[in-house]
Coordinates of C-alpha atoms (C1' of nucleotides) in Angstrom, one line a residue:
Chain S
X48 CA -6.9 -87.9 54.9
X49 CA -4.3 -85.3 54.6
X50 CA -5.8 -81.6 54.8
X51 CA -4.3 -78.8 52.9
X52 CA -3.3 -76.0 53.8
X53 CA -5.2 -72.5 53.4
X54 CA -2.3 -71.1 52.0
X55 CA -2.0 -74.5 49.8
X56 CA -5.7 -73.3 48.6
X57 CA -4.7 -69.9 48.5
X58 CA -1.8 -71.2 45.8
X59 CA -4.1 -73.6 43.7
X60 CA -7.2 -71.4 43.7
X61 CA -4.8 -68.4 42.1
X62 CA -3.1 -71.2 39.6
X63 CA -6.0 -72.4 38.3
X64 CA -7.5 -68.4 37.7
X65 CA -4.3 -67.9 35.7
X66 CA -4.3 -71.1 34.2
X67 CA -1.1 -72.5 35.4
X68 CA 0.1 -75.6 36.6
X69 CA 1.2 -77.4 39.9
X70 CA 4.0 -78.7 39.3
X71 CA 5.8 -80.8 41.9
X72 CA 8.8 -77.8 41.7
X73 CA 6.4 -75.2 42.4
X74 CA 4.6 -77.4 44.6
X75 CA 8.4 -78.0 46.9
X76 CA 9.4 -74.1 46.9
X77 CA 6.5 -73.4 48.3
X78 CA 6.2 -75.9 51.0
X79 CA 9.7 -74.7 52.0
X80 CA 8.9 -71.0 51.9
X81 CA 6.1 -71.8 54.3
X82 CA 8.1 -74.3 56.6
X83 CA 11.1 -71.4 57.1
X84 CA 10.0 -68.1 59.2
X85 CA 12.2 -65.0 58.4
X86 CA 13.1 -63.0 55.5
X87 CA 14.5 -65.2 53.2
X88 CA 16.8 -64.6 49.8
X89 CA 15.9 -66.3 46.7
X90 CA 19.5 -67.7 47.3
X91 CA 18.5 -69.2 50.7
X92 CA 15.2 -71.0 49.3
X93 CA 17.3 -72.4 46.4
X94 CA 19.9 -73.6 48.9
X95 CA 17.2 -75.8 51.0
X96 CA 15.0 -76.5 47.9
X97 CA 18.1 -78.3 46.2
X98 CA 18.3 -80.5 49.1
X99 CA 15.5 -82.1 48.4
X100 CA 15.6 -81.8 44.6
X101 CA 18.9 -80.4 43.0
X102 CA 17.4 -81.0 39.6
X103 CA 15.8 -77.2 40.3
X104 CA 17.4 -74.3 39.1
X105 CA 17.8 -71.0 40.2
X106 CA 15.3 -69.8 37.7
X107 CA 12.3 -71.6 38.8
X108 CA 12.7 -70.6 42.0
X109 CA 12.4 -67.2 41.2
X110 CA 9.4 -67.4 38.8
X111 CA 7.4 -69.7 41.1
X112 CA 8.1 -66.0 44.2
X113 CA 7.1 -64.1 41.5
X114 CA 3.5 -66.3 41.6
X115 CA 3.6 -65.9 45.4
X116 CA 4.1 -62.6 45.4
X117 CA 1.0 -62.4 43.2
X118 CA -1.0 -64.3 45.3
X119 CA -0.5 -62.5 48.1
X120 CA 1.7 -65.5 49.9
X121 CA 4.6 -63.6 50.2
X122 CA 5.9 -59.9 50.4
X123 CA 8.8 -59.1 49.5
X124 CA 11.2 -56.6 51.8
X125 CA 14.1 -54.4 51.1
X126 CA 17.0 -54.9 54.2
X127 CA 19.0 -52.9 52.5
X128 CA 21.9 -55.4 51.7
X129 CA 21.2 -55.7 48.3
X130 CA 19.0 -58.0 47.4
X131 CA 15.2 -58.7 47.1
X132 CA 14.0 -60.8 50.8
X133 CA 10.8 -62.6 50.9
X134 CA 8.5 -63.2 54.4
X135 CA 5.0 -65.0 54.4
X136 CA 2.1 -62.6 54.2
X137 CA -1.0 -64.9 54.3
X138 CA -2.3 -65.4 57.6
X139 CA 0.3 -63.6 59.4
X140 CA -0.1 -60.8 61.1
X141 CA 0.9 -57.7 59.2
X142 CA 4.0 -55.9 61.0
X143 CA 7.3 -53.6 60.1
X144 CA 10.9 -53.5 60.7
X145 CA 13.2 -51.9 62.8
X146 CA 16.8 -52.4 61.5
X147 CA 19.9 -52.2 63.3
X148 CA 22.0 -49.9 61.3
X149 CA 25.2 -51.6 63.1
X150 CA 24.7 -55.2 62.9
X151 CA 22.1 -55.3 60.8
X152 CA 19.6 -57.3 62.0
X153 CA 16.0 -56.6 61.4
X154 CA 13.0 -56.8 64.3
X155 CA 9.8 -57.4 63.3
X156 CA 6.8 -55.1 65.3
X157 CA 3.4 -54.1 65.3
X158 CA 2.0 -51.2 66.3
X159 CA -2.2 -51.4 65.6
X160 CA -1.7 -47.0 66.3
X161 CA 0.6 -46.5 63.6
X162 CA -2.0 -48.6 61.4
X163 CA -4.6 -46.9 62.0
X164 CA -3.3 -43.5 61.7
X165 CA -1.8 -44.4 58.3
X166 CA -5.4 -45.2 57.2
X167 CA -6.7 -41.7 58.3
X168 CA -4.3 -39.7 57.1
X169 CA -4.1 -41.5 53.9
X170 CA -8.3 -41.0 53.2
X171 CA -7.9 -37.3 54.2
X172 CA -5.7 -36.8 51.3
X173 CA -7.6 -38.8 48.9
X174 CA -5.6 -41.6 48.8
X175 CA -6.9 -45.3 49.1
X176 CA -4.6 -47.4 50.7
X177 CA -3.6 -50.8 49.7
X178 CA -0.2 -51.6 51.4
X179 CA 2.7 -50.2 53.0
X180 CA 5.9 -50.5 54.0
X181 CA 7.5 -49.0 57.2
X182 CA 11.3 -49.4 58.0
X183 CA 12.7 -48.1 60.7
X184 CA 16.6 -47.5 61.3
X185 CA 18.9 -47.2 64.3
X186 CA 20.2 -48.8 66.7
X187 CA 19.2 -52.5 68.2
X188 CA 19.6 -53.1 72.5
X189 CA 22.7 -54.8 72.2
X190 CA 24.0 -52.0 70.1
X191 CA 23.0 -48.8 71.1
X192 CA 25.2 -49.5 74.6
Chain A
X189 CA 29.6 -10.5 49.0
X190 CA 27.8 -13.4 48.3
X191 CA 27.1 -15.8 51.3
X192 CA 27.0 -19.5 50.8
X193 CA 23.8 -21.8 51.4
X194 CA 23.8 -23.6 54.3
X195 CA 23.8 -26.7 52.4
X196 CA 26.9 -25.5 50.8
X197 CA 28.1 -25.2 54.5
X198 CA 27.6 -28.7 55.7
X199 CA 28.9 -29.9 52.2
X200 CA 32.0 -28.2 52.7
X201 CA 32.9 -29.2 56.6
X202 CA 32.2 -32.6 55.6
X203 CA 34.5 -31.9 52.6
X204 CA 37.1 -30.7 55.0
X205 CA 36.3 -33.5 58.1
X206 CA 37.2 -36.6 55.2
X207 CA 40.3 -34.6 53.8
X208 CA 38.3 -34.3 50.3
X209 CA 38.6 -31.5 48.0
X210 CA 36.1 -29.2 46.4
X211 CA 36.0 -29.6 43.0
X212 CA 34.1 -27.9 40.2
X213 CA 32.5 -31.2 39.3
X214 CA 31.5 -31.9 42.6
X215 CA 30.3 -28.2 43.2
X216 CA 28.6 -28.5 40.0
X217 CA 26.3 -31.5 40.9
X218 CA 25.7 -30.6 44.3
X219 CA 24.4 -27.4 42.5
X220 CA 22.3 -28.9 40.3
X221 CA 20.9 -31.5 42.6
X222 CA 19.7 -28.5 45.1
X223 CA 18.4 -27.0 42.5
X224 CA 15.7 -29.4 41.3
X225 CA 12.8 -30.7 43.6
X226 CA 11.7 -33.8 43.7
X227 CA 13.1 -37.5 43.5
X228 CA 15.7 -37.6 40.8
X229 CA 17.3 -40.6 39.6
X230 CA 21.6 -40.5 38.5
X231 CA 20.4 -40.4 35.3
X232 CA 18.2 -37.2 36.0
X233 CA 20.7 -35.5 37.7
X234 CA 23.5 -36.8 35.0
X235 CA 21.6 -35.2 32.3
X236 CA 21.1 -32.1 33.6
X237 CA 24.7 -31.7 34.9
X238 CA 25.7 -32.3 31.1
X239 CA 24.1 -29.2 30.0
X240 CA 26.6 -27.5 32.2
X241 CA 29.6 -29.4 31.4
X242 CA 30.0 -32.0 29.5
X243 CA 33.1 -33.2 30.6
X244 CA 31.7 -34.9 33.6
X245 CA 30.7 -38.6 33.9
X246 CA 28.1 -40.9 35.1
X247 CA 30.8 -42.6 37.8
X248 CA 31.3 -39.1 39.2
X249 CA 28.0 -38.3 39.6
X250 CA 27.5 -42.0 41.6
X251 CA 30.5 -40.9 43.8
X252 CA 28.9 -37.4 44.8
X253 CA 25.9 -38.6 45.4
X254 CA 27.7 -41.2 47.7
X255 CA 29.0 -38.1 49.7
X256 CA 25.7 -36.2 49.7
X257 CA 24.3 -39.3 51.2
X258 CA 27.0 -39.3 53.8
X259 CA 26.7 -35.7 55.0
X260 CA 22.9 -35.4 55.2
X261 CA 22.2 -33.5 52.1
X262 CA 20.3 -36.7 50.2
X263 CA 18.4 -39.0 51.1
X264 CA 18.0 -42.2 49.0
X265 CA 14.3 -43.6 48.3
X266 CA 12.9 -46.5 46.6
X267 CA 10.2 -46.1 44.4
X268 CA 10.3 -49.0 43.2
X269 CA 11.0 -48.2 39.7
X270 CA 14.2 -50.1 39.1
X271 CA 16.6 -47.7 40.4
X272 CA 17.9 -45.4 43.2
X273 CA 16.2 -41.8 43.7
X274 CA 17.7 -39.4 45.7
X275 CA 15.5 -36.1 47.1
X276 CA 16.6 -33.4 49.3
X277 CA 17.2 -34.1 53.2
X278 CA 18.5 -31.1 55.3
X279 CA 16.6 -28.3 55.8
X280 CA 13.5 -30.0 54.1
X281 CA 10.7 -31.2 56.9
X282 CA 11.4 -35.1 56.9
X283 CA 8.4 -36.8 55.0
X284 CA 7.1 -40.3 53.4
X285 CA 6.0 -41.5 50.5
X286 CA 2.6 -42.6 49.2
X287 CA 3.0 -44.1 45.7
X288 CA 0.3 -44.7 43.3
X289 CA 0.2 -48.5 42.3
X290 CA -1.8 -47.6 38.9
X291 CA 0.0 -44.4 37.4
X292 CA 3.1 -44.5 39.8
X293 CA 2.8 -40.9 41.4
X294 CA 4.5 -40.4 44.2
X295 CA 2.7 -38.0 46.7
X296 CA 5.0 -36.4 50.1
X297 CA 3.0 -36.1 53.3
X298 CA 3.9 -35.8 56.4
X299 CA 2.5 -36.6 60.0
X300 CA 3.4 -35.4 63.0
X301 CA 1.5 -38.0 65.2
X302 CA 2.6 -41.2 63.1
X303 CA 6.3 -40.2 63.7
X304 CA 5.9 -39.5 67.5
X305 CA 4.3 -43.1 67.7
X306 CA 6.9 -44.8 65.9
X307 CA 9.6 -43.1 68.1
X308 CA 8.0 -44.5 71.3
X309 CA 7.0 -47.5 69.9
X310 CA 10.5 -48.1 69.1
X311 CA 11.5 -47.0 72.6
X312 CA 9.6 -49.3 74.0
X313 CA 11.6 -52.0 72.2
X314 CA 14.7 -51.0 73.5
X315 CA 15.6 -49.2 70.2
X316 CA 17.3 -46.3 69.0
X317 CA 15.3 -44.3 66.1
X318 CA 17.4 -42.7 63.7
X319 CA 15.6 -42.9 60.9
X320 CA 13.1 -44.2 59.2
X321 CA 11.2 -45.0 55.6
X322 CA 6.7 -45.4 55.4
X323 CA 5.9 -45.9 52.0
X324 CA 2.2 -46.4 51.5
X325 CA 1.0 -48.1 48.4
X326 CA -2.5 -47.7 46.9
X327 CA -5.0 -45.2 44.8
X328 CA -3.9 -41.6 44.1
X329 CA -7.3 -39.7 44.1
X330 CA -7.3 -40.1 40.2
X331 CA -6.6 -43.5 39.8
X332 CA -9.2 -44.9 42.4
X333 CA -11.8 -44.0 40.0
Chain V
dC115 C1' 56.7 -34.4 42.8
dT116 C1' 52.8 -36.5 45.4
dG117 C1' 48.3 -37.5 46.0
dT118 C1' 43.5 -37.0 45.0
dG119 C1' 39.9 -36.7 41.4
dT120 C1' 38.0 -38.2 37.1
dG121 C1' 36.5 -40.6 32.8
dC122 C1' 36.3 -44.6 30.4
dA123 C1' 35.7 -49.2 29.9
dA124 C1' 35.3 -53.4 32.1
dA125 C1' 33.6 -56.0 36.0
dT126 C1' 29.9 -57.1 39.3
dG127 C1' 25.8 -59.2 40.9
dG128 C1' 21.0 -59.7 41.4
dT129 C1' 17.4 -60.6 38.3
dT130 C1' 15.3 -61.7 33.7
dT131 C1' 14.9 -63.8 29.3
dG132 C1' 15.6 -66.8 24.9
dC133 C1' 15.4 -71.2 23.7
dA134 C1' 15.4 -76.0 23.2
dA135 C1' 14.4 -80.0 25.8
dA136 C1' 11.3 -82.1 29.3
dA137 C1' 7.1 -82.7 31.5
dA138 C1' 2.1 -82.3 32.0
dC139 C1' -2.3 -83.2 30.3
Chain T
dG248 C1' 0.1 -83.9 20.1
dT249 C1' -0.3 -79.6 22.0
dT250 C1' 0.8 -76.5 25.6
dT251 C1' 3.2 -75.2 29.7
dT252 C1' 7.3 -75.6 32.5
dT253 C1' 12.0 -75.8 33.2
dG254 C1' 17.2 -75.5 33.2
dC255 C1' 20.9 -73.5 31.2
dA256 C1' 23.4 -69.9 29.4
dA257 C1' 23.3 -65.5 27.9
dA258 C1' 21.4 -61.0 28.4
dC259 C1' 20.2 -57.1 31.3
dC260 C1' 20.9 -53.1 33.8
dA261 C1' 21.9 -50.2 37.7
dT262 C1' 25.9 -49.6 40.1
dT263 C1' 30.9 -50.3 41.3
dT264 C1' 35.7 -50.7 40.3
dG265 C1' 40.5 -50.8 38.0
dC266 C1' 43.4 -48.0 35.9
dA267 C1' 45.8 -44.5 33.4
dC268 C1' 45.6 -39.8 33.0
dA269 C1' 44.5 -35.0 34.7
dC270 C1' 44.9 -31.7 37.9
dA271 C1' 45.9 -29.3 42.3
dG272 C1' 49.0 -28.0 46.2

DNA sequence: CTGTGTGCAAATGGTTTGCAAAAAC
DNA sequence: GTTTTTGCAAACCATTTGCACACAG
């Protein structure tokens, strides 16, 4: 037998709290948001999702983010080019960006200092931290020459 | 004699380095937007500029925030509110953001140790820092009850 | 004159919504 | 049969752009 995946429980346990459906559409986008790494457009998973079912529109895929988002699947990111990106959250490892004002690319790091300092300064001003989001800008190896 | 600000100053050799002219509507705005603290969306600043004169419009206060954004006086954040807030950048202490996910505050801090991490950390990457947004989402000291 | 700046209205583009049809249960 | 989901098209809304006019050198 076929095992799910945790993040295929995470999904099912948060649709049945809100009393939602699986439905084989919300079932495919997120299978492909889980099979692609990266920061990914809503264009981009409606692009490969079509492939294997063009009867789903460009609407669907955004509601059924808008459920991963809440369910703590996926985070959304701002690149800075204009529209809304989406990574996987669950069971990865949190990290940042670095992005290369010149070609644009974005690097993904962790740095368990910065973390832990957030956290610290954060409670000494009475302030409970839930998330964040750190973006860092300049200049990538190949571009910095 | 009275002597210009130094903001005034970088505004107007940046003025001078793009062959732009110094108009009264573009003194006016960057007037007004030095003038108030604090994140301010087009909007804000379009509203208050009307008091002054109401002969500008919305597009021109877009395309001078454009060039305050160009020559260091602004700096664009995202609050997450739906639209583009600018603050003050040069001669204010660079700071970040943490924004309250229940009543929406936003709260400046600033750390010397998290930024001197993040510039080596970067280093270490082989990249070159030149700037850089931490927003940290949670509980303002009201809100976490 | 010549060229830049400006206001208005219209366009843009990512995202959301209204609604009737389709699917789920 | 009742309720949720979906696709389409239209609406939204912050921002940008086209264009004719205003204004400065």
């Amino acid at each position: 037998m076929k095992s799910l995946s945790s993040e295929m429980q995470v999904f099912l346990e948060y649709i049945e709290q809100k009393q939602l459906k699986l439905t084989p559409h919300r079932e495919l986008i997120l299978e492909t948001f889980l099979k692609h790494e990266g920061h990914r457009s809503v264009e981009d998973i409606y692009r490969v999702v079509r492939e294997s079912d063009p009867r789903i529109g460009y609407t669907t895929v955004y509601r059924t983010m808008k459920i991963l988002l809440a369910c703590g699947l996926a985070r959304a990111i701002d690149l800075a080019d204009g529209m809304t990106r989406y990574e996987h959250l669950y069971n990865h490892e949190h990290h940042d960006h670095m992005i290369c004002m010149q070609c644009g690319k974005s690097i993904e790091f962790y740095n368990a200092e910065i973390e832990s300092i957030q956290d610290s300064a954060s409670e000494q001003l009475g302030f409970k931290v839930l998330d964040h989001k750190l973006q860092i800008f300049g200049l990538c190896n190949e571009c910095r020459t």
